[in-house]
Amino acid sequence: MRDDPSVTRPLNRDRSLEELEEDRWPAPSGDATRLVATAHALRRKPIGELTVEDMRLLLKQNEGLPYLLPLALEVLPLASR
């Protein structure tokens, strides 16, 4: 079983998914859909600055799950009130 970095270390909310995963995507092509372009942009945004909608979009695309699921769980109780 591979070590999950989000379990072994506290999250650095000042870093982006690209930085945390050490996986930089190339710029999307000129004919990329809005969804693809948005996901690329959000991967470069510090995770502490992601909105609930940003996280929803990335989670729906299965991006950054080890880092975003703990953040999503923090805001779920607020959404259910």
PDB file of C-alpha atoms in Angstrom:
ATOM      1  CA  MET A   1       0.000   0.000   0.000  1.00  0.00           C
ATOM      2  CA  ARG A   2       1.327   3.404  -1.019  1.00  0.00           C
ATOM      3  CA  ASP A   3       1.680   6.087   1.645  1.00  0.00           C
ATOM      4  CA  ASP A   4      -0.944   8.783   1.321  1.00  0.00           C
ATOM      5  CA  PRO A   5       0.754  12.181   1.820  1.00  0.00           C
ATOM      6  CA  SER A   6      -2.442  13.806   3.068  1.00  0.00           C
ATOM      7  CA  VAL A   7      -2.605  11.308   5.940  1.00  0.00           C
ATOM      8  CA  THR A   8       1.046  11.458   6.945  1.00  0.00           C
ATOM      9  CA  ARG A   9       1.438  15.270   6.835  1.00  0.00           C
ATOM     10  CA  PRO A  10      -0.818  18.237   7.567  1.00  0.00           C
ATOM     11  CA  LEU A  11      -2.196  19.967   4.479  1.00  0.00           C
ATOM     12  CA  ASN A  12      -0.369  23.059   3.309  1.00  0.00           C
ATOM     13  CA  ARG A  13      -3.264  25.190   2.120  1.00  0.00           C
ATOM     14  CA  ASP A  14      -0.891  27.696   0.513  1.00  0.00           C
ATOM     15  CA  ARG A  15       0.115  25.137  -2.120  1.00  0.00           C
ATOM     16  CA  SER A  16      -1.749  24.130  -5.260  1.00  0.00           C
ATOM     17  CA  LEU A  17      -2.674  20.619  -6.324  1.00  0.00           C
ATOM     18  CA  GLU A  18       0.110  20.820  -8.906  1.00  0.00           C
ATOM     19  CA  GLU A  19       2.601  21.543  -6.134  1.00  0.00           C
ATOM     20  CA  LEU A  20       1.204  19.003  -3.677  1.00  0.00           C
ATOM     21  CA  GLU A  21       1.021  16.212  -6.248  1.00  0.00           C
ATOM     22  CA  GLU A  22       4.251  17.302  -7.949  1.00  0.00           C
ATOM     23  CA  ASP A  23       2.442  16.938 -11.277  1.00  0.00           C
ATOM     24  CA  ARG A  24       2.334  19.989 -13.521  1.00  0.00           C
ATOM     25  CA  TRP A  25      -0.022  19.691 -16.443  1.00  0.00           C
ATOM     26  CA  PRO A  26       0.805  21.354 -19.751  1.00  0.00           C
ATOM     27  CA  ALA A  27      -1.435  24.238 -20.794  1.00  0.00           C
ATOM     28  CA  PRO A  28      -4.737  23.066 -22.267  1.00  0.00           C
ATOM     29  CA  SER A  29      -5.017  23.130 -26.040  1.00  0.00           C
ATOM     30  CA  GLY A  30      -6.750  26.007 -27.758  1.00  0.00           C
ATOM     31  CA  ASP A  31      -9.807  23.876 -28.464  1.00  0.00           C
ATOM     32  CA  ALA A  32     -10.153  22.598 -24.877  1.00  0.00           C
ATOM     33  CA  THR A  33     -13.594  22.688 -23.337  1.00  0.00           C
ATOM     34  CA  ARG A  34     -14.404  25.208 -20.616  1.00  0.00           C
ATOM     35  CA  LEU A  35     -14.430  22.347 -18.091  1.00  0.00           C
ATOM     36  CA  VAL A  36     -10.899  21.264 -19.045  1.00  0.00           C
ATOM     37  CA  ALA A  37      -9.587  24.845 -19.009  1.00  0.00           C
ATOM     38  CA  THR A  38     -11.204  25.482 -15.610  1.00  0.00           C
ATOM     39  CA  ALA A  39      -9.814  22.272 -14.091  1.00  0.00           C
ATOM     40  CA  HIS A  40      -6.326  23.197 -15.323  1.00  0.00           C
ATOM     41  CA  ALA A  41      -6.611  26.661 -13.781  1.00  0.00           C
ATOM     42  CA  LEU A  42      -7.936  25.329 -10.471  1.00  0.00           C
ATOM     43  CA  ARG A  43      -5.032  22.880 -10.171  1.00  0.00           C
ATOM     44  CA  ARG A  44      -2.716  25.935 -10.052  1.00  0.00           C
ATOM     45  CA  LYS A  45      -4.743  27.759  -7.364  1.00  0.00           C
ATOM     46  CA  PRO A  46      -3.729  27.314  -3.682  1.00  0.00           C
ATOM     47  CA  ILE A  47      -6.099  24.750  -2.180  1.00  0.00           C
ATOM     48  CA  GLY A  48      -6.911  27.084   0.717  1.00  0.00           C
ATOM     49  CA  GLU A  49      -8.370  29.564  -1.781  1.00  0.00           C
ATOM     50  CA  LEU A  50     -10.645  27.065  -3.540  1.00  0.00           C
ATOM     51  CA  THR A  51     -14.347  27.743  -3.194  1.00  0.00           C
ATOM     52  CA  VAL A  52     -16.905  25.029  -2.512  1.00  0.00           C
ATOM     53  CA  GLU A  53     -17.804  25.131  -6.216  1.00  0.00           C
ATOM     54  CA  ASP A  54     -14.119  24.810  -7.193  1.00  0.00           C
ATOM     55  CA  MET A  55     -13.771  21.743  -4.969  1.00  0.00           C
ATOM     56  CA  ARG A  56     -17.003  20.257  -6.341  1.00  0.00           C
ATOM     57  CA  LEU A  57     -15.744  20.573  -9.896  1.00  0.00           C
ATOM     58  CA  LEU A  58     -12.348  19.032  -9.114  1.00  0.00           C
ATOM     59  CA  LEU A  59     -13.805  16.220  -6.991  1.00  0.00           C
ATOM     60  CA  LYS A  60     -16.334  15.400  -9.722  1.00  0.00           C
ATOM     61  CA  GLN A  61     -13.351  14.996 -12.070  1.00  0.00           C
ATOM     62  CA  ASN A  62     -11.520  12.808  -9.489  1.00  0.00           C
ATOM     63  CA  GLU A  63      -8.727  15.357  -9.171  1.00  0.00           C
ATOM     64  CA  GLY A  64      -6.748  15.834  -5.967  1.00  0.00           C
ATOM     65  CA  LEU A  65      -8.921  13.516  -3.888  1.00  0.00           C
ATOM     66  CA  PRO A  66      -6.390  12.937  -1.058  1.00  0.00           C
ATOM     67  CA  TYR A  67      -6.039  16.702  -0.604  1.00  0.00           C
ATOM     68  CA  LEU A  68      -9.548  17.947  -1.355  1.00  0.00           C
ATOM     69  CA  LEU A  69     -11.694  15.387   0.457  1.00  0.00           C
ATOM     70  CA  PRO A  70     -10.518  16.558   3.923  1.00  0.00           C
ATOM     71  CA  LEU A  71     -11.306  20.157   2.924  1.00  0.00           C
ATOM     72  CA  ALA A  72     -14.707  19.162   1.568  1.00  0.00           C
ATOM     73  CA  LEU A  73     -15.527  17.380   4.818  1.00  0.00           C
ATOM     74  CA  GLU A  74     -14.794  20.609   6.685  1.00  0.00           C
ATOM     75  CA  VAL A  75     -17.458  22.497   4.734  1.00  0.00           C
ATOM     76  CA  LEU A  76     -20.121  19.757   4.517  1.00  0.00           C
ATOM     77  CA  PRO A  77     -21.579  20.488   7.975  1.00  0.00           C
ATOM     78  CA  LEU A  78     -21.990  24.135   6.929  1.00  0.00           C
ATOM     79  CA  ALA A  79     -23.854  23.160   3.773  1.00  0.00           C
ATOM     80  CA  SER A  80     -26.323  20.975   5.680  1.00  0.00           C
ATOM     81  CA  ARG A  81     -27.433  23.708   8.106  1.00  0.00           C
TER      82      ARG A  81
END
